[in-house]
mmCIF file of C-alpha atoms in Angstrom:
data_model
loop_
_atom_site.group_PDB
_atom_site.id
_atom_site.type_symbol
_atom_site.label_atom_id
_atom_site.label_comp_id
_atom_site.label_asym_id
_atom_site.label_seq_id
_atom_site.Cartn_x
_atom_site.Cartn_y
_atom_site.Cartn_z
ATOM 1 C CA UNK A 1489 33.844 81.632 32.277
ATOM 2 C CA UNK A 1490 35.195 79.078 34.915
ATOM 3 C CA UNK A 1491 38.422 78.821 35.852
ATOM 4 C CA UNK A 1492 40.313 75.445 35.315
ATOM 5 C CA UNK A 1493 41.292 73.632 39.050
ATOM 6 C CA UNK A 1494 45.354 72.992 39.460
ATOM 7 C CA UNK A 1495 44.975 69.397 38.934
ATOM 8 C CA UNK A 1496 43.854 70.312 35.229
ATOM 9 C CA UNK A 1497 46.007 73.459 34.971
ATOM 10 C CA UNK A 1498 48.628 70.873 36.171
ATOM 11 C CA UNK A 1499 47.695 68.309 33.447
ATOM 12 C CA UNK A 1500 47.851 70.532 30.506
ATOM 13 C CA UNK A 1501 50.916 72.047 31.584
ATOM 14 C CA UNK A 1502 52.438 68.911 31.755
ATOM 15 C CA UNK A 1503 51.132 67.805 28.240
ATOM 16 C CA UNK A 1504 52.394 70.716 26.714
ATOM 17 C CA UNK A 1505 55.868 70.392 28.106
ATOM 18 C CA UNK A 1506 55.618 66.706 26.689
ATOM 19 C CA UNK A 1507 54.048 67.866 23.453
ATOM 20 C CA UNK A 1508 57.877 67.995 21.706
ATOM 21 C CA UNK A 1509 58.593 64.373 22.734
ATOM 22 C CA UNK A 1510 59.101 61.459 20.409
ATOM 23 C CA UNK A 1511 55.910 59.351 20.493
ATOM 24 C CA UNK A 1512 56.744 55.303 21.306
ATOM 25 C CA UNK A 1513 55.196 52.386 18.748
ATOM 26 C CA UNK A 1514 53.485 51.273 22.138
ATOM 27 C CA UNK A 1515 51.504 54.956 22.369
ATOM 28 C CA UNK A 1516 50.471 54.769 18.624
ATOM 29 C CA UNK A 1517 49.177 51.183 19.672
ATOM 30 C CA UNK A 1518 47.134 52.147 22.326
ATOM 31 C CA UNK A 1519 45.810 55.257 20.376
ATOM 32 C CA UNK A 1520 44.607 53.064 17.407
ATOM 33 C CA UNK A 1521 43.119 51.123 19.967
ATOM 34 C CA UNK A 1522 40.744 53.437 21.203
ATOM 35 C CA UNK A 1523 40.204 54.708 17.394
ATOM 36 C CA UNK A 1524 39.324 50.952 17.323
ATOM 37 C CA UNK A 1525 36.771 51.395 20.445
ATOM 38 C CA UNK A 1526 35.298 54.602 19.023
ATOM 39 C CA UNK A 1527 34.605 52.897 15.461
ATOM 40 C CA UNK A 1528 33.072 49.988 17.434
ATOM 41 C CA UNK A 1529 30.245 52.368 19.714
ATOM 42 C CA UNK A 1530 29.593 54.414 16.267
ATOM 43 C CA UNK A 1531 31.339 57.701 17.324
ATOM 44 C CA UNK A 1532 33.453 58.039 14.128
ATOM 45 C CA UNK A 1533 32.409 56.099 11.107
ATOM 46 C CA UNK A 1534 34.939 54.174 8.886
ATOM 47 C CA UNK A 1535 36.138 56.558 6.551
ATOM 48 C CA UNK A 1536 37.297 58.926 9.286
ATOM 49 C CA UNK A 1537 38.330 55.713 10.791
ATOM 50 C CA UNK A 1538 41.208 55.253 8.397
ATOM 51 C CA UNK A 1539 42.002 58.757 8.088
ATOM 52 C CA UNK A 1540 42.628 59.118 12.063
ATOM 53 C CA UNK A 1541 44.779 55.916 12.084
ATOM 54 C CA UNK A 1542 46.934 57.012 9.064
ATOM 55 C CA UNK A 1543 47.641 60.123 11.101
ATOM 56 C CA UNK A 1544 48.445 57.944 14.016
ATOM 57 C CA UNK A 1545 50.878 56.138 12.499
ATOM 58 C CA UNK A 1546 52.307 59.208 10.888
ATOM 59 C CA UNK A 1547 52.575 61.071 13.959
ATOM 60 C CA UNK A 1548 56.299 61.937 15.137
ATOM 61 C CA UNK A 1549 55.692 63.214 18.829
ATOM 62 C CA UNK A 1550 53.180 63.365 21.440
ATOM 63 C CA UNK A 1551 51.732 66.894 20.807
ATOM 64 C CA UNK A 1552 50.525 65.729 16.853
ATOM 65 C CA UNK A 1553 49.171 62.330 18.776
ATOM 66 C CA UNK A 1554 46.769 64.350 21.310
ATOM 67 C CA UNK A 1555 44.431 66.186 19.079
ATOM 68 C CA UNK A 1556 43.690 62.963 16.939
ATOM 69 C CA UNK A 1557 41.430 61.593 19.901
ATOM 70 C CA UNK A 1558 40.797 65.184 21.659
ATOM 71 C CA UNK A 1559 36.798 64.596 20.993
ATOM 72 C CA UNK A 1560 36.678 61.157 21.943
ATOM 73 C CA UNK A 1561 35.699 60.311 25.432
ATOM 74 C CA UNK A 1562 38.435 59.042 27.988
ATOM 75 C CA UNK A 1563 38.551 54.980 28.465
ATOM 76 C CA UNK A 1564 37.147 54.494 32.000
ATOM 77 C CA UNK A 1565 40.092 54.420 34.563
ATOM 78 C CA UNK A 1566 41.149 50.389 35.395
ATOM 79 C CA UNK A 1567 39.768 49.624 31.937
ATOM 80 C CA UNK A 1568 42.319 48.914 28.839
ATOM 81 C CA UNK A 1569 40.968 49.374 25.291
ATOM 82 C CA UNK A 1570 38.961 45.986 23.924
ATOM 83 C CA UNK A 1571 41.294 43.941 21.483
ATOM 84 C CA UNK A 1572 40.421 45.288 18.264
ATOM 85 C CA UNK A 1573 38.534 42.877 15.977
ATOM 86 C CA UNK A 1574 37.942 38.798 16.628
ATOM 87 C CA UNK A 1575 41.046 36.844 17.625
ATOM 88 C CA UNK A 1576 38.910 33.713 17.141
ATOM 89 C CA UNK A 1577 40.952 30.908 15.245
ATOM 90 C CA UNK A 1578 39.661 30.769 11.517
ATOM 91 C CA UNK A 1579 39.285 27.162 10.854
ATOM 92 C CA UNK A 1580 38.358 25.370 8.022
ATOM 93 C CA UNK A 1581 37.816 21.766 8.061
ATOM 94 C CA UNK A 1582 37.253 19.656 4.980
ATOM 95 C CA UNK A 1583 35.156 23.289 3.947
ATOM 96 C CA UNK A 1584 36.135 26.623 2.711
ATOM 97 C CA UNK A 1585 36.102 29.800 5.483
ATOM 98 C CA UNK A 1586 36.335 33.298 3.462
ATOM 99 C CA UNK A 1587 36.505 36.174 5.740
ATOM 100 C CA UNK A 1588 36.572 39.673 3.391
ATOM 101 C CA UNK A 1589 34.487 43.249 4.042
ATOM 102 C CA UNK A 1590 35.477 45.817 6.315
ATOM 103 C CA UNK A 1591 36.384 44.183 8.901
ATOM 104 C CA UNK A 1592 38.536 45.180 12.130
ATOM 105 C CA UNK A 1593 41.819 42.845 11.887
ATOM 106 C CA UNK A 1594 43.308 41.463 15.293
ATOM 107 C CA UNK A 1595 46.975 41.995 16.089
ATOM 108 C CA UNK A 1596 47.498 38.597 15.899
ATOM 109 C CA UNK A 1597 45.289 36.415 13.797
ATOM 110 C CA UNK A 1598 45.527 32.526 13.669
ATOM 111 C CA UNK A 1599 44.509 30.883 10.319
ATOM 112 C CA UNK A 1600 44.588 26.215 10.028
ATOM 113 C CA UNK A 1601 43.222 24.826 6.788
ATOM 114 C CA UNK A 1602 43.041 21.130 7.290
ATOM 115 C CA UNK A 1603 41.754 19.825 3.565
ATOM 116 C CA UNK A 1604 39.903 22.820 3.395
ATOM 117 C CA UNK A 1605 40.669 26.503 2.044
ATOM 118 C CA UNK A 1606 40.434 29.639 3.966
ATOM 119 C CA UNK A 1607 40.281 33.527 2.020
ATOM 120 C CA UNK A 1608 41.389 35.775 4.176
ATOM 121 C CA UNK A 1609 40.900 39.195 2.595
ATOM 122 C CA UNK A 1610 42.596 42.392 3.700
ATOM 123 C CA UNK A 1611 41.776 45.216 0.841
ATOM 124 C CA UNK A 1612 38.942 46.549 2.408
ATOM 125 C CA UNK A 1613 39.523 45.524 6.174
ATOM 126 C CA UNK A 1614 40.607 48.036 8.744
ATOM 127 C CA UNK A 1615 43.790 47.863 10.202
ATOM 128 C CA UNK A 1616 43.677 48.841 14.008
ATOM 129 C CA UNK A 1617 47.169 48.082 14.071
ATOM 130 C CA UNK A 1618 49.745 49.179 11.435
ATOM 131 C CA UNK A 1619 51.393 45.668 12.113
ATOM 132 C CA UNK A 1620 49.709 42.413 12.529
ATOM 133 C CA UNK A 1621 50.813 38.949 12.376
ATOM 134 C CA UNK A 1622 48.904 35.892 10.152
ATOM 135 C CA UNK A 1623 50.025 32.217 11.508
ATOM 136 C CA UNK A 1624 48.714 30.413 8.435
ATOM 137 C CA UNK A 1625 49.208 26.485 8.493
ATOM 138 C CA UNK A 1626 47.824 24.704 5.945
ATOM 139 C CA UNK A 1627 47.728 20.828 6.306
ATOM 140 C CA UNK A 1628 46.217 18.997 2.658
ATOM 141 C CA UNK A 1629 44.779 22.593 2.089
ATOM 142 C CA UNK A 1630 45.373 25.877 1.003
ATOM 143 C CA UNK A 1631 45.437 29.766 2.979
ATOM 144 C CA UNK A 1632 45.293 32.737 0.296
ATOM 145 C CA UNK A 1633 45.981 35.999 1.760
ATOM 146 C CA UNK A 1634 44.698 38.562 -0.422
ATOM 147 C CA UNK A 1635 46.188 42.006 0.652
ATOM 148 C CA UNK A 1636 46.104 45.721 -0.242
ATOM 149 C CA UNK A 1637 48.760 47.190 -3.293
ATOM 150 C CA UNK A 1638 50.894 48.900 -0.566
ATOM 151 C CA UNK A 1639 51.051 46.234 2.311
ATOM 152 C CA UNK A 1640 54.455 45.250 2.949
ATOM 153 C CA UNK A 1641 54.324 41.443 3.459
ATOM 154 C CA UNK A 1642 57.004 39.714 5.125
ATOM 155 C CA UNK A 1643 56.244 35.604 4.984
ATOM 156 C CA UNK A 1644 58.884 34.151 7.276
ATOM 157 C CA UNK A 1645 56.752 30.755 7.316
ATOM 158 C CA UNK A 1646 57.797 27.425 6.134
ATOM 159 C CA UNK A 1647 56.572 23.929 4.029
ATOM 160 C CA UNK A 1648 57.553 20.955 4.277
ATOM 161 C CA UNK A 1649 56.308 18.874 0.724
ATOM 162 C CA UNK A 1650 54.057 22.344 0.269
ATOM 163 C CA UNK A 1651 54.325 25.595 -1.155
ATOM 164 C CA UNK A 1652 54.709 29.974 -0.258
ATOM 165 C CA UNK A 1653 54.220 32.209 -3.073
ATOM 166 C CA UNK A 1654 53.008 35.935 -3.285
ATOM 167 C CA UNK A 1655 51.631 36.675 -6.712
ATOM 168 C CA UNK A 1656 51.688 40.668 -7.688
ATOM 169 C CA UNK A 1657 53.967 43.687 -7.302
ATOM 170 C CA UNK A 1658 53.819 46.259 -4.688
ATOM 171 C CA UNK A 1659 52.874 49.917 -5.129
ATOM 172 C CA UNK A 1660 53.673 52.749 -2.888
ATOM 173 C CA UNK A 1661 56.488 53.783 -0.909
ATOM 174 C CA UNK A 1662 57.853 51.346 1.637
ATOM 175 C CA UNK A 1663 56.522 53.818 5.142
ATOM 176 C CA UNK A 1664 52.850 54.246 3.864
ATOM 177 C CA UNK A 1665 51.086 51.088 4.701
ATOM 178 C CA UNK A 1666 49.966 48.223 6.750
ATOM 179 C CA UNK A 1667 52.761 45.889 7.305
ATOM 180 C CA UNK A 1668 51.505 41.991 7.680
ATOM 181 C CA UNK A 1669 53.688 39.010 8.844
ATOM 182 C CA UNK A 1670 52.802 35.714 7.708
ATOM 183 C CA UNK A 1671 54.203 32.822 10.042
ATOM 184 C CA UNK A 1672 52.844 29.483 10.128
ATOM 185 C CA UNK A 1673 53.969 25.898 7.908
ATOM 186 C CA UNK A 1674 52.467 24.278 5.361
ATOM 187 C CA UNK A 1675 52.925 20.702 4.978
ATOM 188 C CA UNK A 1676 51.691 19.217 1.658
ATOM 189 C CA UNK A 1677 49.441 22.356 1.306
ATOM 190 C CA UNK A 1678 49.642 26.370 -0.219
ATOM 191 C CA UNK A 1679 50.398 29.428 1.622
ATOM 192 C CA UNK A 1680 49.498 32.035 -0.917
ATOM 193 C CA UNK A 1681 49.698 35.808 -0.740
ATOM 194 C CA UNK A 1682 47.706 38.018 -3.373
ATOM 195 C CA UNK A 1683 47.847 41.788 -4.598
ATOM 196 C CA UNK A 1684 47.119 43.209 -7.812
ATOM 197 C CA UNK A 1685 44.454 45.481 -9.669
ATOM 198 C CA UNK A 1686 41.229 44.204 -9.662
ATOM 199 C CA UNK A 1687 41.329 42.581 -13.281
ATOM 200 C CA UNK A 1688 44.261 40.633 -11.810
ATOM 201 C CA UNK A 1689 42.248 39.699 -9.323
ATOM 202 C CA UNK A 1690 39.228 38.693 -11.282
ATOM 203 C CA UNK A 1691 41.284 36.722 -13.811
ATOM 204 C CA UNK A 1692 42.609 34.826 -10.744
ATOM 205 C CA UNK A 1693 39.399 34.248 -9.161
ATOM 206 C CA UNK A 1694 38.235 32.946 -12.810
ATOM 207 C CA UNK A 1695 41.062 30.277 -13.010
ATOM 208 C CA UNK A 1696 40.017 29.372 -10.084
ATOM 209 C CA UNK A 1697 42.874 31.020 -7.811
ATOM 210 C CA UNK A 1698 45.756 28.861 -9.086
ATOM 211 C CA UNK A 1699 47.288 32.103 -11.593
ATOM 212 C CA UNK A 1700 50.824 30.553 -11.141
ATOM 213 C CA UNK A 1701 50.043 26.723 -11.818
ATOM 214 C CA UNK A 1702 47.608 27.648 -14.967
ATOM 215 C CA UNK A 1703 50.359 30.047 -16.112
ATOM 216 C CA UNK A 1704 52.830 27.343 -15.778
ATOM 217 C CA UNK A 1705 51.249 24.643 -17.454
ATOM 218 C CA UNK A 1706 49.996 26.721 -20.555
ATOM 219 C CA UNK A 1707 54.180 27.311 -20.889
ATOM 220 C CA UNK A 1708 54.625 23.635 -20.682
ATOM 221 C CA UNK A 1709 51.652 23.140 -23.188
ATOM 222 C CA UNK A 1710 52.820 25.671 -25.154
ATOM 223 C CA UNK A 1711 56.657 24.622 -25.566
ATOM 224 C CA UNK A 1712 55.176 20.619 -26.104
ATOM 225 C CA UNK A 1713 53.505 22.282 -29.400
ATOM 226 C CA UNK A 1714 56.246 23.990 -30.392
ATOM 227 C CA UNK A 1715 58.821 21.285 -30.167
ATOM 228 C CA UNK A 1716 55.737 18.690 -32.293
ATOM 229 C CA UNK A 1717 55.442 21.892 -34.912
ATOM 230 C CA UNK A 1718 59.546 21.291 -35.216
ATOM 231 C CA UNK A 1719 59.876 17.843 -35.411
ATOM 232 C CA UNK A 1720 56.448 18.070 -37.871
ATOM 233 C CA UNK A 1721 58.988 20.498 -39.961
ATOM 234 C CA UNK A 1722 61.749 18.233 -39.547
ATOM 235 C CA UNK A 1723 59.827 15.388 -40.963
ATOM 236 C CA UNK A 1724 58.677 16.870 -43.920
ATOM 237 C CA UNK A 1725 61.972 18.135 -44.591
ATOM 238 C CA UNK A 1726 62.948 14.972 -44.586
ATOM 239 C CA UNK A 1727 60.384 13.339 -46.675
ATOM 240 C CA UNK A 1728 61.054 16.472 -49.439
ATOM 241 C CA UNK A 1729 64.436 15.734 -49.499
ATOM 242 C CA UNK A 1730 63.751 11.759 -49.940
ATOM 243 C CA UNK A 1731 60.894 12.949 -52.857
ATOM 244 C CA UNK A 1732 63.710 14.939 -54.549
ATOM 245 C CA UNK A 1733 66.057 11.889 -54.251
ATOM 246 C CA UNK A 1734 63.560 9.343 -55.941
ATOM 247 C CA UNK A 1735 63.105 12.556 -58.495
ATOM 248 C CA UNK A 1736 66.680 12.234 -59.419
ATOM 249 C CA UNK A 1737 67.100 8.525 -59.265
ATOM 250 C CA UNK A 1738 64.595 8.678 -62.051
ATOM 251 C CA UNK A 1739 65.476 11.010 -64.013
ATOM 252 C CA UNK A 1740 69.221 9.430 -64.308
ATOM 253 C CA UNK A 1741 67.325 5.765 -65.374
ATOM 254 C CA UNK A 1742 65.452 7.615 -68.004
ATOM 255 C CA UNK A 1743 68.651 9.226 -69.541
ATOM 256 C CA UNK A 1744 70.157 5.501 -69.435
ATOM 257 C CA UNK A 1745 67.186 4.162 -71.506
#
């Protein structure tokens, strides 16, 4: 068996002396990056993908971080880890982008819908980051962001003559998934975020996205109907008591004659 040279006897002593410290947000990062690098050369498929990077971000201090990429090879020195995923604009110009799978989503992802509509659909895409950033700006169109039950969503965007909404509850405790910021401004468009079972889903996709404005106007339809039903009601009321009226007025000229 061959012995191990100082250098490495050096190296491991010093990782186990570091094994107890607290693991930084910036050492996570650059852990699920080369998860992200390994998943890209075919080394680990997706499945163990996911389950490495959930222990990543679970991981407390530098001795749990270690064995998660112990059998992946060592990034080349001078070379940083590729930026996970394309960090391409997704534009959509008087058209309609949809971007859904398993893909690899960029820290930072850019999203303009200029009388167009752009899907951008995070349930089955993996998250190389546990935080990443959406600009969405939607200018005469509409951005849905359709994300998993236990994202936490923070939209800290504006509109100006346009609309936010998020449609669906969350599920899961607040620490035990992705987190995704929506920035970005609509202006006479919709910024829309989406989560649900997949019945909600489908029922959405069948009224044609717009869950909230259907819902909406089959209220107004349905309180228009009621208030004709009551002032149908009111009318015949009326036109009984008039009937029972002329009833009496001729009853009282017969008992005259």
């Amino acid at each position: 068996m061959s012995e191990r040279s100082p250098r490495q006897s050096h190296e491991s002593d010093g990782a186990a002396d570091d094994a107890h410290l607290r693991v930084s947000d910036d050492e996570r990062d650059h852990t699920a990056a080369l998860l992200g690098d390994a998943l890209a050369a075919g080394r680990i498929d997706v499945g163990e993908h996911a389950e490495r990077l959930e222990a990543v971000y679970a991981a407390r201090t530098r001795g749990e971080l270690v064995p998660i990429t112990a059998d992946l090879p060592a990034l080349t020195p001078g070379v940083s880890p590729a930026a996970p995923g394309d960090s391409a604009p997704i534009e959509a110009l008087f058209a309609k982008v949809r971007r859904s799978g398993p893909w690899p989503v960029p820290p930072y992802t850019v999203a303009r819908a200029r009388f167009g509509a752009i899907v951008i659909d995070l349930r089955q895409a993996m998250f190389t980051r546990r935080e990443v950033v959406i600009e969405a700006g939607s200018f005469f169109g509409k951005v849905e962001i359709l994300v998993p039950d236990n994202a936490n969503v923070y939209d800290t965007g504006s509109a100006l003559f346009g609309k936010r909404s998020q449609v669906g509850s969350r599920e899961g405790r607040e620490d035990d998934g992705p987190v995704v910021r929506i920035t970005g401004r609509s202006v006479f468009g919709h910024v829309r975020v989406m989560r649900g079972s997949k019945w909600a889903w489908w029922i959405g996709h069948q009224m044609g996205g717009h869950v909230e404005e259907r819902m909406e106007h089959m209220t107004r339809h349905m309180e228009a109907r009621m208030e004709h039903m009551s002032r149908h009601m009111e009318r015949m009321g009326n036109l009984g008591r008039h009937m029972d009226g002329r009833r009496g007025r001729g009853t009282g000229r017969d008992r005259d004659a």
